[in-house]
Structures are given as C-alpha cells and as structure tokens.
PDB file of C-alpha atoms and ligand atoms in Angstrom:
ATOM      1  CA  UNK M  24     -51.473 -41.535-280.906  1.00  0.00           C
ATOM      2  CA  UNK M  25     -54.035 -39.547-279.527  1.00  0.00           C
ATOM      3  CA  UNK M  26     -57.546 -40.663-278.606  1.00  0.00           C
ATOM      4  CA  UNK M  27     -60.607 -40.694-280.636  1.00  0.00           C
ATOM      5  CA  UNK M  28     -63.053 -38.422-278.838  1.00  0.00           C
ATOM      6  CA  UNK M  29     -65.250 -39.835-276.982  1.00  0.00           C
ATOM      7  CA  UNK M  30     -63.888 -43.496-277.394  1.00  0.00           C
ATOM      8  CA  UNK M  31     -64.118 -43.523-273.460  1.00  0.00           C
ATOM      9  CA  UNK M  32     -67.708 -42.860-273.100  1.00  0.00           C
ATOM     10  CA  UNK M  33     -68.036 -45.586-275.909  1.00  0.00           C
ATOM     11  CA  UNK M  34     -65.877 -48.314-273.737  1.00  0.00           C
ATOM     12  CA  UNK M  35     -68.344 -47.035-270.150  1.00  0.00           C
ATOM     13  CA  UNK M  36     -71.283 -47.671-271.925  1.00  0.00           C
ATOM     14  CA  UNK M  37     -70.115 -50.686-273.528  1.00  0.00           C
ATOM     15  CA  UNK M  38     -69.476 -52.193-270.042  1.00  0.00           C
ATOM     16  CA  UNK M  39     -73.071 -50.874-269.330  1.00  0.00           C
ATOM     17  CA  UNK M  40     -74.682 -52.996-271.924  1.00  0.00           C
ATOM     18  CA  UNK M  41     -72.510 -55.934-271.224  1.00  0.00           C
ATOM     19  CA  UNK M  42     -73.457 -56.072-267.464  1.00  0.00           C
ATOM     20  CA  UNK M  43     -77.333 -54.812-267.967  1.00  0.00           C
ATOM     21  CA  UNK M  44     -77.878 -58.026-270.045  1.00  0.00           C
ATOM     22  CA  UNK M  45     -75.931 -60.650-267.409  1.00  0.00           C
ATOM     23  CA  UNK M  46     -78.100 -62.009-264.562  1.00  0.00           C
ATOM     24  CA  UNK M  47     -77.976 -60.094-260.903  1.00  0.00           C
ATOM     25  CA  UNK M  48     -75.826 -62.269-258.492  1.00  0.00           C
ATOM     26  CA  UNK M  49     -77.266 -59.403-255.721  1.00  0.00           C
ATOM     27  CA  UNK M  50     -80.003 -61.278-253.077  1.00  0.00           C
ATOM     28  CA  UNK M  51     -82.358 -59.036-251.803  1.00  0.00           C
ATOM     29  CA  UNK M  52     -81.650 -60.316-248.313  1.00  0.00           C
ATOM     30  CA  UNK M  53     -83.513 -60.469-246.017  1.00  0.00           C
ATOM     31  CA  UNK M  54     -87.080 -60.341-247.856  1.00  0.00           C
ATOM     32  CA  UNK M  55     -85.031 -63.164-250.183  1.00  0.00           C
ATOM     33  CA  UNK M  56     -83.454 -66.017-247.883  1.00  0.00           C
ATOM     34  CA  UNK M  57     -80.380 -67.402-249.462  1.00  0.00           C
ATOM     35  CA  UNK M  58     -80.279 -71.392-250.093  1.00  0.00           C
ATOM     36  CA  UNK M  59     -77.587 -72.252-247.743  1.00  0.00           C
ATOM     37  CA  UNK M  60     -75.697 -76.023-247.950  1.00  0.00           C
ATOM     38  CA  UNK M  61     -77.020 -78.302-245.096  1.00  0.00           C
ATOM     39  CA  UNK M  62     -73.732 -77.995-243.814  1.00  0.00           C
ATOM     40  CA  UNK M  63     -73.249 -74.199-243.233  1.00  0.00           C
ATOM     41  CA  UNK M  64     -71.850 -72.940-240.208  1.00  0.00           C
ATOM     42  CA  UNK M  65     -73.434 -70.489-239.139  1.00  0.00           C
ATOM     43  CA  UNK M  66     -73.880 -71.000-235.042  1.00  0.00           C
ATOM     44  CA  UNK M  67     -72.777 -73.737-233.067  1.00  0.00           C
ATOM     45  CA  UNK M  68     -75.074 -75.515-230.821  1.00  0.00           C
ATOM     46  CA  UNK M  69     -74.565 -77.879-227.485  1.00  0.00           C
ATOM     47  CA  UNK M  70     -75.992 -81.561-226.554  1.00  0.00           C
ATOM     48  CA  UNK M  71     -76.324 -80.882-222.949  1.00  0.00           C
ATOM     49  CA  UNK M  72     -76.655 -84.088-222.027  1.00  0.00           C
ATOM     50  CA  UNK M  73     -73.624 -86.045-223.866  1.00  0.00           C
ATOM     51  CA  UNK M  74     -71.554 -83.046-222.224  1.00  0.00           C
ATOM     52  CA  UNK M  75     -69.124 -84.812-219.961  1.00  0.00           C
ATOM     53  CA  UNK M  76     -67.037 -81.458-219.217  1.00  0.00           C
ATOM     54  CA  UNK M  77     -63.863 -82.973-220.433  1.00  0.00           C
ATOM     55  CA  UNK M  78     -63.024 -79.505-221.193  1.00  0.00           C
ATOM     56  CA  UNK M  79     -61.232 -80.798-224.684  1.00  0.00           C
ATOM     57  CA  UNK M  80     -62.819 -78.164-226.950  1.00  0.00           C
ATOM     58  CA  UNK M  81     -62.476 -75.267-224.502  1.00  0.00           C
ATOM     59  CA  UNK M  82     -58.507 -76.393-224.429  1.00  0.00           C
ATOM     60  CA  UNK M  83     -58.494 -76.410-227.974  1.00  0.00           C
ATOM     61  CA  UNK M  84     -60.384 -73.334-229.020  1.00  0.00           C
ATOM     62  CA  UNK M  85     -57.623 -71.131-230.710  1.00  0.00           C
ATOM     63  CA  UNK M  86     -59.529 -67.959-229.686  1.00  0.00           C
ATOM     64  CA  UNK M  87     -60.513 -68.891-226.161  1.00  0.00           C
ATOM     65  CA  UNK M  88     -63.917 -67.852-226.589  1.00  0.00           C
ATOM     66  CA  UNK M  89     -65.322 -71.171-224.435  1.00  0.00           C
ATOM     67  CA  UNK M  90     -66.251 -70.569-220.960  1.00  0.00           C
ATOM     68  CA  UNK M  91     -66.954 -73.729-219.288  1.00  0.00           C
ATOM     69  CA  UNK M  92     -67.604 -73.673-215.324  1.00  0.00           C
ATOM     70  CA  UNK M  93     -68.454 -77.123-213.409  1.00  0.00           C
ATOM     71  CA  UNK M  94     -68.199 -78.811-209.804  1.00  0.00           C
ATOM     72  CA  UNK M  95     -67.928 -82.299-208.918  1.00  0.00           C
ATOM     73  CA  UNK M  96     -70.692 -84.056-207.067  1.00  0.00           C
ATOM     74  CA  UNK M  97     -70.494 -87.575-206.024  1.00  0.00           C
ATOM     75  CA  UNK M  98     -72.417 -90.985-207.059  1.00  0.00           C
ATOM     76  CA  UNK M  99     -73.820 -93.536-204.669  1.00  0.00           C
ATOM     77  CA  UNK M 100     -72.029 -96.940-205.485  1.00  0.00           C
ATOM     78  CA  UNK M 101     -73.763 -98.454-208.747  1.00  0.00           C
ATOM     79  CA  UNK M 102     -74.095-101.747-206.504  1.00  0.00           C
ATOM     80  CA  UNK M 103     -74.031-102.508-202.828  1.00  0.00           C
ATOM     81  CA  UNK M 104     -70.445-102.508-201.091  1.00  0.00           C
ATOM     82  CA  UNK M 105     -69.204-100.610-204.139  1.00  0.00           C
ATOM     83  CA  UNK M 106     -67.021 -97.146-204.173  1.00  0.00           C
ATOM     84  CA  UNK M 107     -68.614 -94.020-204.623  1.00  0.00           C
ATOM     85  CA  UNK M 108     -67.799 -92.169-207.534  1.00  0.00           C
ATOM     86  CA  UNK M 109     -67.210 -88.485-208.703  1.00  0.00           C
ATOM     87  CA  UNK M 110     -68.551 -86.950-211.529  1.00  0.00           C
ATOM     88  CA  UNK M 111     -68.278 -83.018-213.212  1.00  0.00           C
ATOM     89  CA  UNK M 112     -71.394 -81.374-213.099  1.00  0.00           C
ATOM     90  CA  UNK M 113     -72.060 -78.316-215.941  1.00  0.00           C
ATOM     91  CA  UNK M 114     -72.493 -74.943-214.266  1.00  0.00           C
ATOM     92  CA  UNK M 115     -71.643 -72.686-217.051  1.00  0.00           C
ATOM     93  CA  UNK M 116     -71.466 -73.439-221.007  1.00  0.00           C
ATOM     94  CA  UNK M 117     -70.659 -70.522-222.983  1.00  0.00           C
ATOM     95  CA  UNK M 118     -69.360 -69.188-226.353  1.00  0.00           C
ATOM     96  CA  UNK M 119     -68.627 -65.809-227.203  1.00  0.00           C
ATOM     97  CA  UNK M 120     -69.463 -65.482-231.017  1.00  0.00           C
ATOM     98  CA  UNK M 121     -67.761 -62.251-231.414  1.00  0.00           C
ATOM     99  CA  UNK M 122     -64.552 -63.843-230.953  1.00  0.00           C
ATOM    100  CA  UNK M 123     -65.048 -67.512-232.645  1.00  0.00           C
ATOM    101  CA  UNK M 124     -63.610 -67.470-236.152  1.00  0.00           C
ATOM    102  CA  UNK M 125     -65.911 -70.469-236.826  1.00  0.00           C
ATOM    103  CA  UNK M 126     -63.124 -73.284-237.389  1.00  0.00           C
ATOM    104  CA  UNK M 127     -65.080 -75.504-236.450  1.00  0.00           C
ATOM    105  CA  UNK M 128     -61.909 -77.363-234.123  1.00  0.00           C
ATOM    106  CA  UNK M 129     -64.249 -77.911-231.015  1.00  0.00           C
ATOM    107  CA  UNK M 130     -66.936 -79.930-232.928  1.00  0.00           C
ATOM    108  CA  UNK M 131     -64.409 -81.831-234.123  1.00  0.00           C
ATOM    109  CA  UNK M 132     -62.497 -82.665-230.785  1.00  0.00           C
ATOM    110  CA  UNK M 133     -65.079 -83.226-228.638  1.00  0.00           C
ATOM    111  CA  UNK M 134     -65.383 -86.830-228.006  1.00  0.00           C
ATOM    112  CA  UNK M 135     -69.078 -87.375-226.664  1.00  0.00           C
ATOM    113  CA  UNK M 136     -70.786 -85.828-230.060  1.00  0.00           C
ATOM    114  CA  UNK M 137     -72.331 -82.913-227.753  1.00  0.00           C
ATOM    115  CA  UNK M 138     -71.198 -79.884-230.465  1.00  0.00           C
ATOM    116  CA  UNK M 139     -73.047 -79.674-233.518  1.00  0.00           C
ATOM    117  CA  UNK M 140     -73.179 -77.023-236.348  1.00  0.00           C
ATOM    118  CA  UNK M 141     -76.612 -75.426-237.206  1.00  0.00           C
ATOM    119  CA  UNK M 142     -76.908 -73.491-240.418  1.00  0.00           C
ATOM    120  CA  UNK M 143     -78.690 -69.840-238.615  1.00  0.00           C
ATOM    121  CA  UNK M 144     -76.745 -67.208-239.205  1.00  0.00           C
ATOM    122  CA  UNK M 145     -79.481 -64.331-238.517  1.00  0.00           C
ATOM    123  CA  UNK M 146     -78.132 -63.582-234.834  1.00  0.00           C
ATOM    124  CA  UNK M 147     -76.365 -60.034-235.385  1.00  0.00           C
ATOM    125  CA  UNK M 148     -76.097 -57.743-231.898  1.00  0.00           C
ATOM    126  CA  UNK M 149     -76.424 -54.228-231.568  1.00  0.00           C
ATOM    127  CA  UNK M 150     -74.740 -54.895-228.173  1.00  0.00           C
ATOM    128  CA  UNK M 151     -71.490 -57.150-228.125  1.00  0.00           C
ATOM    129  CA  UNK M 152     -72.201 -58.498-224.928  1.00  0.00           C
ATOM    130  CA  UNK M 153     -75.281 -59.965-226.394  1.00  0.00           C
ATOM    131  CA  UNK M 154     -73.010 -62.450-228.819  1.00  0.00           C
ATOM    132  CA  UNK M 155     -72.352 -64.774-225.882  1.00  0.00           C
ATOM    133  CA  UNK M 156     -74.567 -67.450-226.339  1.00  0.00           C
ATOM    134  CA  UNK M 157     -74.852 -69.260-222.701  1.00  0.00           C
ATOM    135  CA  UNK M 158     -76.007 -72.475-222.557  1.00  0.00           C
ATOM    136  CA  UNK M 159     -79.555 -72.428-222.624  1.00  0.00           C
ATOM    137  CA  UNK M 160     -79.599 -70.586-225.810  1.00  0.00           C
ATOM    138  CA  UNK M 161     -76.267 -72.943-226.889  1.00  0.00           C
ATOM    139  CA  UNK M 162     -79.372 -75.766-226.845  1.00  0.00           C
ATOM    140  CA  UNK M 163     -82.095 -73.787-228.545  1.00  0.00           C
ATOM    141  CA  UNK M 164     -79.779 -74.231-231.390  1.00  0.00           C
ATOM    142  CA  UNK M 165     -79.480 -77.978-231.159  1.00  0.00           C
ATOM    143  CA  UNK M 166     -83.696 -77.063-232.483  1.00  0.00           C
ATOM    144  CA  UNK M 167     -82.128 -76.177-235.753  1.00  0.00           C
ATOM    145  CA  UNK M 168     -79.402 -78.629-236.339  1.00  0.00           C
ATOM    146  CA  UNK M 169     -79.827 -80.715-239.565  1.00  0.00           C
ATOM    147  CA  UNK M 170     -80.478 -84.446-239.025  1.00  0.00           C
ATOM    148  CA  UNK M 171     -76.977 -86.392-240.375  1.00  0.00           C
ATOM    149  CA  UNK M 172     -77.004 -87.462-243.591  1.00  0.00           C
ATOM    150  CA  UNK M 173     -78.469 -91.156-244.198  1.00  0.00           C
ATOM    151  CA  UNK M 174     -75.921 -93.798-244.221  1.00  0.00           C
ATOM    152  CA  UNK M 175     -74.596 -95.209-247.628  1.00  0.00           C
ATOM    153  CA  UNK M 176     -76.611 -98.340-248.758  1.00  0.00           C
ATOM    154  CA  UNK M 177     -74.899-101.389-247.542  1.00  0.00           C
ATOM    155  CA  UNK M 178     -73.078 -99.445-244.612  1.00  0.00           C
ATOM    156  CA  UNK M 179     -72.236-101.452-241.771  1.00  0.00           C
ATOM    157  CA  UNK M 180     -74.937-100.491-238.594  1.00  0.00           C
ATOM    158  CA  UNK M 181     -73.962 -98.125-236.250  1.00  0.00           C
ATOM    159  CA  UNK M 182     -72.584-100.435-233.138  1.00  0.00           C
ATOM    160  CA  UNK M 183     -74.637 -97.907-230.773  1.00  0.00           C
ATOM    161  CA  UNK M 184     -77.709 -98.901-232.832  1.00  0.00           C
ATOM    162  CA  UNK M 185     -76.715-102.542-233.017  1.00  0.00           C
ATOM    163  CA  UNK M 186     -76.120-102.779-229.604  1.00  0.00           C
ATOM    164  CA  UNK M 187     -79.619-100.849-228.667  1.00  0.00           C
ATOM    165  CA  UNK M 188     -81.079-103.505-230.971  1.00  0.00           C
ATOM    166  CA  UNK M 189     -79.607-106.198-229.531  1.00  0.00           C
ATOM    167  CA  UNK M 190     -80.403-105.683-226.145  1.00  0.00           C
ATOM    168  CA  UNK M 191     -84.107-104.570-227.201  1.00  0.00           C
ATOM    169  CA  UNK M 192     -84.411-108.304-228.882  1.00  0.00           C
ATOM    170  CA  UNK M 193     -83.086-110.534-226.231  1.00  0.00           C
ATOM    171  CA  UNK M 194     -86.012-108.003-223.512  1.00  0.00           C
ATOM    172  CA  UNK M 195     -88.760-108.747-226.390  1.00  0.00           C
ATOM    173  CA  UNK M 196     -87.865-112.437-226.301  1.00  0.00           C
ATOM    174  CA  UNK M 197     -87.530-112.270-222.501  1.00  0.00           C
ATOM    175  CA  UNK M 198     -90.950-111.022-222.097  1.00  0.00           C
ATOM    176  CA  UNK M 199     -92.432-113.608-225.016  1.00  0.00           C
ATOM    177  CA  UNK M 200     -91.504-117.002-222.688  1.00  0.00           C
ATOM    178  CA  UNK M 201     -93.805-118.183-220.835  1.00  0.00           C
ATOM    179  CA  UNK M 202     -93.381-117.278-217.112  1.00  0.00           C
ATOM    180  CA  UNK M 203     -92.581-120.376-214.263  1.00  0.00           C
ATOM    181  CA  UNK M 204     -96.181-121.470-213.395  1.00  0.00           C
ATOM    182  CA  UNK M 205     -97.400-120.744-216.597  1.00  0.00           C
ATOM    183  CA  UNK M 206     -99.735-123.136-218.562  1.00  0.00           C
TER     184      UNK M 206
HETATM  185  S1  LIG B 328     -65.461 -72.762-233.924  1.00  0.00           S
HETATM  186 FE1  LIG B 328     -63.260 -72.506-233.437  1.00  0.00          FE
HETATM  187  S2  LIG B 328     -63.097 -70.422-232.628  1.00  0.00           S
HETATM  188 FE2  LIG B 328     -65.284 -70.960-232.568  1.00  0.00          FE
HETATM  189  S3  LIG B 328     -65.621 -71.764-230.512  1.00  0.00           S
HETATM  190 FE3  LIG B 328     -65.140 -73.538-231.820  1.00  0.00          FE
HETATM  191  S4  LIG B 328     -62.909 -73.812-231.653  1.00  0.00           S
HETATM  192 FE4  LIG B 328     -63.396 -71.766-230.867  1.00  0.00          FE
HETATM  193  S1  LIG B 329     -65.309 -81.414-225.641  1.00  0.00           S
HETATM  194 FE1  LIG B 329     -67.470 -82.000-225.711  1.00  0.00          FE
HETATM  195  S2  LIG B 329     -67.790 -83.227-223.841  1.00  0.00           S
HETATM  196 FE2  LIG B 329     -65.851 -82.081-223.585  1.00  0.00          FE
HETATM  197  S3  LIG B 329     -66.458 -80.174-222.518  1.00  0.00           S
HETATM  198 FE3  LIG B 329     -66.497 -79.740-224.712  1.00  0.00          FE
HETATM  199  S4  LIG B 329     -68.630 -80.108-225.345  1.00  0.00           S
HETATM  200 FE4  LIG B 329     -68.332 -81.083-223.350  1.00  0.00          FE
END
C-alpha cells in the first residue's frame, strides 16, 4: 500500500513535539559543573610519604604508564651496636595519563595506602607530553582527595587509631605522676 502523503513529515514532527516537551539531559559544561559521586576517578594522586617504593603498582599497571626511579641510602643502627640498614629512596614518581585506562589496579595493590583517587577531571593537554603528571603534581592532587567515608556506627576502631590512642594514654598518665622528689 502506498503512503499517505506527507505521513513522514507527520511522524518527524511528531518526534519533534515528543522530545521538545522531555527535559534536556545536555550540561552546559563548563559554565555548568556536573555533580560527580565522591568516588569518581578522575586523576590519581600519591602519599609521598607512605611510598615505600615496593614497586607493586608499577609491576601491576597493565599499561605500564608508572615510572618509578629510586636509590638506596643507608640507616645508622636504630640502637648502639646494631646493623645498619638500607632503605629505597624516591627519585622519580610518575604517571602518564594518556596511557592509564583508569582501572584503578594500582590503588588497589599498593600496600602502604600512598595511591588515592581524586574526583578532577579538568586536566586536558594540548601537548601529550604535558599528561605525565610527575610527582610533585602526583601530590597536589592528594589537595583534592575526598576524606574516607565515616565508619559505620558500632565499627570496631581502626587498630592504627587504637594503638595511637593507646600509647597517647599511658604518655598522658606518665606525665600526670608525680615525679621522684616530688611532694
Ligand atoms: S589506573 Fe590502571 S592503568 Fe592507570 S596507572 Fe593505575 S594501574 Fe595503570
Ligand atoms: S605500590 Fe604503593 S608503596 Fe609501592 S611503589 Fe607503588 S605507590 Fe609506592
């Protein structure tokens, strides 16, 4: 059966109508910021100091795009008659964000907590060089990592945090008894 004339202008403008009427789903990024979950990852940044160069996430990383560089230096005995000891030192502490695929694998691997994810995402290049973040920027990022989410009610304490507080109470109470000579 042939068509009705015009029935295909009716169906297009139909669809017109429909969509006019229907909320926009478009952001006018960037003078509208979208409300991103706490969680987002958008750049990953690094905890200098709980950094132990284990070299875990830069084994790990399925793209390679880790560049870790260190030396070792060594430590005076921690008491007299003791041995010395060695420890890595960070040189270099690099990611290449125009090859991570943002899996997220090194956070998870790295034992010492010193990866985090930070929700900025406004850190486009004109130059791909530019999208390897060395370390000191890695840390400028640590500025906008979200604090962790609050423990459940009734969760057990940390054992870091128990520990601190621990030690911190037997100091106070140290410091509270009255010294030898004392009245
Ligand atoms: S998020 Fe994945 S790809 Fe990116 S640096 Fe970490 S391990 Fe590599
Ligand atoms: S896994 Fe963690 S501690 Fe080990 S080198 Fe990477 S960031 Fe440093």
């Amino acid at each position: 059966m042939a068509p009705i004339p015009g029935s295909g202008l009716a169906k297009g403008l139909a669809v017109t109508l429909r969509t006019m009427t229907r909320k926009s789903v478009t952001e006018q990024y960037p003078d509208a910021q979208p409300e991103l979950p706490p969680r987002t990852r958008g750049v990953i940044g690094l905890f200098e100091e709980n950094c132990t160069v284990c070299m875990l996430c830069a084994r790990e990383c399925p793209d390679w795009c880790i560049y870790i560089d260190s030396h070792k230096e060594t430590v005076p005995p921690a008491a007299p008659g003791g041995r010395e000891r060695s420890r890595n030192v960070l040189d270099r502490f690099a990611i290449d964000f125009s090859l991570c695929m943002y899996c997220g694998i090194c956070i998870e691997v790295c034992p010492f907590d010193a990866l985090f994810w930070s929700p900025e995402f406004e850190y486009a290049e004109t130059d791909i060089h530019e999208l390897t973040h060395e370390r000191d920027k890695l840390r400028e990022w640590m500025w906008t990592v979200p604090a962790p989410p609050a423990l459940d009610a009734g969760a057990e304490e940390p054992k870091e945090i128990a520990a601190a507080r621990k030690t911190a109470e037997k100091l106070a109470a140290a410091q509270a008894e009255p010294q030898e000579g004392e009245s």
